[in-house]
mmCIF file of C-alpha atoms in Angstrom:
data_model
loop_
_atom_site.group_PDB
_atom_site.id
_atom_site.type_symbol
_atom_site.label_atom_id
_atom_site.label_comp_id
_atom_site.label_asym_id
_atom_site.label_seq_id
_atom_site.Cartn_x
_atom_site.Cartn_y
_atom_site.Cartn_z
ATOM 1 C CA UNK A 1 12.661 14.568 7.238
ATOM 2 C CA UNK A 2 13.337 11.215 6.461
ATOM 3 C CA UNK A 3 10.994 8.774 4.260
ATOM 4 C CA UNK A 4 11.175 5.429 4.583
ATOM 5 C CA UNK A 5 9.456 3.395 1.746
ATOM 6 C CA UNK A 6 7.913 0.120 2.154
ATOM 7 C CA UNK A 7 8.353 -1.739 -1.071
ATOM 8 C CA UNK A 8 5.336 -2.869 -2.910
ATOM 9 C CA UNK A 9 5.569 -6.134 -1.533
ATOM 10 C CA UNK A 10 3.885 -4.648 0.918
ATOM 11 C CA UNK A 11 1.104 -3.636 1.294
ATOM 12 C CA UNK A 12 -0.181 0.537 0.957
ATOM 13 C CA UNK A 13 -2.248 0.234 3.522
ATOM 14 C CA UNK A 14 0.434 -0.837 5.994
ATOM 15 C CA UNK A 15 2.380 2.299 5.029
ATOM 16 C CA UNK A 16 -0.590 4.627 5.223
ATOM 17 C CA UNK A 17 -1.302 3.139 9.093
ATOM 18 C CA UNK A 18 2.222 3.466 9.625
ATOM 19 C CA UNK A 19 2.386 7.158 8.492
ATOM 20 C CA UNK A 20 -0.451 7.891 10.965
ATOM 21 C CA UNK A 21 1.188 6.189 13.721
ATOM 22 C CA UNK A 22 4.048 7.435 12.988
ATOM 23 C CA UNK A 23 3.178 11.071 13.206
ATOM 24 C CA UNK A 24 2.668 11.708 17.234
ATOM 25 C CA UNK A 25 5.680 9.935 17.750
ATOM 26 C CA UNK A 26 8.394 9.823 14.946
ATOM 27 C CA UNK A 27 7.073 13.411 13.252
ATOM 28 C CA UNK A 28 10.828 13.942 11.343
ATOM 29 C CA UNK A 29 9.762 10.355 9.549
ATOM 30 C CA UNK A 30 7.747 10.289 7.111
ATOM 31 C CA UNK A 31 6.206 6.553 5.925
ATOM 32 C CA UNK A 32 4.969 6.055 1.856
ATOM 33 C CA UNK A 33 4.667 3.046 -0.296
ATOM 34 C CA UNK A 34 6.389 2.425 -3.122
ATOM 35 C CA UNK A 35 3.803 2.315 -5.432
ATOM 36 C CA UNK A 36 2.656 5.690 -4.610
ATOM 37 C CA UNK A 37 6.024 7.371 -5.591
ATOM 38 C CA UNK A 38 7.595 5.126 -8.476
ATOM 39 C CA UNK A 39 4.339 2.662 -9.420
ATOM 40 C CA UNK A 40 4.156 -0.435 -9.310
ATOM 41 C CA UNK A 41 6.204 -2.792 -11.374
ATOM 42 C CA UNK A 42 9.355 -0.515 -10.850
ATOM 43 C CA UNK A 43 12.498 -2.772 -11.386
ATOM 44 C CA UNK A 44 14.989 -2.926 -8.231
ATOM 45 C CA UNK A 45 17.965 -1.623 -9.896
ATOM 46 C CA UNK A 46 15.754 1.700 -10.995
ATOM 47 C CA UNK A 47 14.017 1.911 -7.167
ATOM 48 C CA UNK A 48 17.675 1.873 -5.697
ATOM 49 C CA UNK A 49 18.834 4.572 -7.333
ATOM 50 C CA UNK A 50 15.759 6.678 -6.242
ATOM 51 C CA UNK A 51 15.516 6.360 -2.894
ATOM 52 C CA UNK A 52 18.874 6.586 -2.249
ATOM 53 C CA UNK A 53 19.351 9.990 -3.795
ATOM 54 C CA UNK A 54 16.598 11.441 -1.151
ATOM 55 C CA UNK A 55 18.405 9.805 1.602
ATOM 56 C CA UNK A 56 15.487 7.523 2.417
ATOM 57 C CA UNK A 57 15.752 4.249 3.819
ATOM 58 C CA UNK A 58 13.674 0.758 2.112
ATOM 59 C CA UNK A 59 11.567 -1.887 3.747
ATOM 60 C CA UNK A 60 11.067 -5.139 2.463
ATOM 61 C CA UNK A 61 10.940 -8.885 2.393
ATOM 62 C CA UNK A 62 13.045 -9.283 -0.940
ATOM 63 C CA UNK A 63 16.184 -10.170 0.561
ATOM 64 C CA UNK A 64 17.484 -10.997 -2.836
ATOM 65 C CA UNK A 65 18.279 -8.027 -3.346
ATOM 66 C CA UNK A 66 21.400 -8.332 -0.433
ATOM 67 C CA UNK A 67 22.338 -11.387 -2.710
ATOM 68 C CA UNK A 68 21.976 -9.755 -6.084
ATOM 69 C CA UNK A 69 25.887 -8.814 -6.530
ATOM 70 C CA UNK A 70 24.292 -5.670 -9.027
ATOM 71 C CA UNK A 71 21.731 -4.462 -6.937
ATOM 72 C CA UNK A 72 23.642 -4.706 -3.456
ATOM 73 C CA UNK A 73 26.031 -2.533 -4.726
ATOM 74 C CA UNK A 74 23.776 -0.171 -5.740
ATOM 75 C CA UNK A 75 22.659 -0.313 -2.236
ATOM 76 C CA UNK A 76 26.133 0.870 -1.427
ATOM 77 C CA UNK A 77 26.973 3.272 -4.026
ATOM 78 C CA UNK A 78 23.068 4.997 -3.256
ATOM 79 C CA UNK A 79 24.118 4.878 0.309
ATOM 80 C CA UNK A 80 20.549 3.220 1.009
ATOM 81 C CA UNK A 81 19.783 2.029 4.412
ATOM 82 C CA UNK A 82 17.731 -1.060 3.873
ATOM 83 C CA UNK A 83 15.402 -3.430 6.506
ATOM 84 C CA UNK A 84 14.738 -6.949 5.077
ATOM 85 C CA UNK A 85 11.754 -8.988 6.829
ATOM 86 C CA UNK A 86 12.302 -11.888 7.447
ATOM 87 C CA UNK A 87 9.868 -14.295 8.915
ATOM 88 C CA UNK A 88 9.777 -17.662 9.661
ATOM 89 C CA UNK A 89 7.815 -20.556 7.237
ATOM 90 C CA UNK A 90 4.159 -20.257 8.572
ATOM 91 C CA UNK A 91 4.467 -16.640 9.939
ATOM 92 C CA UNK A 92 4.376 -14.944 6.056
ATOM 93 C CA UNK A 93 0.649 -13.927 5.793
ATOM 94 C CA UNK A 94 0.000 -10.498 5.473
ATOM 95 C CA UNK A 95 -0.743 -9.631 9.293
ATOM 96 C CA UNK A 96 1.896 -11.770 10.910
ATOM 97 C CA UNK A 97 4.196 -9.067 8.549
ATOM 98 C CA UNK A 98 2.319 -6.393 10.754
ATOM 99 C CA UNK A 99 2.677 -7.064 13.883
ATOM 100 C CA UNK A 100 6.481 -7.308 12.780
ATOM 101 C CA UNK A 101 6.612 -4.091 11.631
ATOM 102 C CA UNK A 102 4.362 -2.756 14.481
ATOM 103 C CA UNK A 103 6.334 -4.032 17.231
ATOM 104 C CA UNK A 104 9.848 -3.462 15.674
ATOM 105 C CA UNK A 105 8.805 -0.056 14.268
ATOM 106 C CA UNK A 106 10.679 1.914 17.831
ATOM 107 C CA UNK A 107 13.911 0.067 16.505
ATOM 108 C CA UNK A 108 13.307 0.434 13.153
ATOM 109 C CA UNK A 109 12.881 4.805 13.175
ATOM 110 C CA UNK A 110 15.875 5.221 15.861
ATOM 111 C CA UNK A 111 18.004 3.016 13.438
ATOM 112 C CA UNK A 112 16.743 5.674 10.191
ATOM 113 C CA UNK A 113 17.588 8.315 11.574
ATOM 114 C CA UNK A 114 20.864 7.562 13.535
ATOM 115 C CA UNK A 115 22.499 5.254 11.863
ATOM 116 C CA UNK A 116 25.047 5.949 9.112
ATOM 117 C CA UNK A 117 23.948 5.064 5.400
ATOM 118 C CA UNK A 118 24.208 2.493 3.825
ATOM 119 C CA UNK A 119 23.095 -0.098 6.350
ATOM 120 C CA UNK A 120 21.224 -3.472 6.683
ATOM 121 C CA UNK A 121 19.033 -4.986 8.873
ATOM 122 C CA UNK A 122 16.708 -7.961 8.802
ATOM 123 C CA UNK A 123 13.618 -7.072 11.242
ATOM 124 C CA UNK A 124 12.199 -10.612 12.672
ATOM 125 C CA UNK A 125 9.466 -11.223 14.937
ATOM 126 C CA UNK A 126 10.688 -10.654 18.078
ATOM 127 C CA UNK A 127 14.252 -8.747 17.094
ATOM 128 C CA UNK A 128 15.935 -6.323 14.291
ATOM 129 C CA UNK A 129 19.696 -7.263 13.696
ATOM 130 C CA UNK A 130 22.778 -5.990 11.566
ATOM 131 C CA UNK A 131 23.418 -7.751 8.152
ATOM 132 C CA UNK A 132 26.965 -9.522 8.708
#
């Protein structure tokens, strides 16, 4: 089973609805927030760590954290796979992040569970491509 986490810059209720989803479809994936597991607050470089130990695989629109020299490599030694979202200006409210997630989400499980950790992706709109 693998969990992916959605960070808690997003919202609980988008994992929950993804978990449901998720289940006639994906059922060796399991979808939680990060809050639920670790609480909220919990500092990047202590999340890492965490997830990465369990194998699981993080969602979220922090893409600071692929510039953050510290945590990226953290990223690497935790052999975390990682999605960032990235949307364009105007396209940042809470549903437009969705509908990203909801129509990139056949991508997004065949990438957790077949591709080699660590990894990074950003998930757009319309696409989900490899971190260069």
């Amino acid at each position: 089973m693998i969990t992916i986490y959605l960070d808690e810059n997003l919202s609980h209720f988008v994992a929950h609805a993804l978990n449901s989803l998720n289940k006639g479809y994906f059922k060796d994936i399991q979808v939680l927030s990060t809050i639920e597991k670790f609480g909220r607050g919990v500092k990047d470089e202590d999340l890492i760590p965490e997830i990465g130990k369990e194998g699981g695989v993080l969602i979220t629109r922090d893409i600071r954290i692929q510039r953050t020299h510290l945590q990226w490599e953290l990223c690497h030694e935790y052999k975390l796979g990682m999605f960032f979202l990235t949307l364009p200006k105007g396209h940042t409210r809470h549903w437009d992040l969705v509908k990203a997630l909801v129509n990139q989400w056949e991508e997004i499980a065949e990438i957790a569970k077949n591709k080699r950790i660590p990894f990074g992706y950003r998930v757009h709109l319309k696409k989900v491509e490899i971190l260069k």
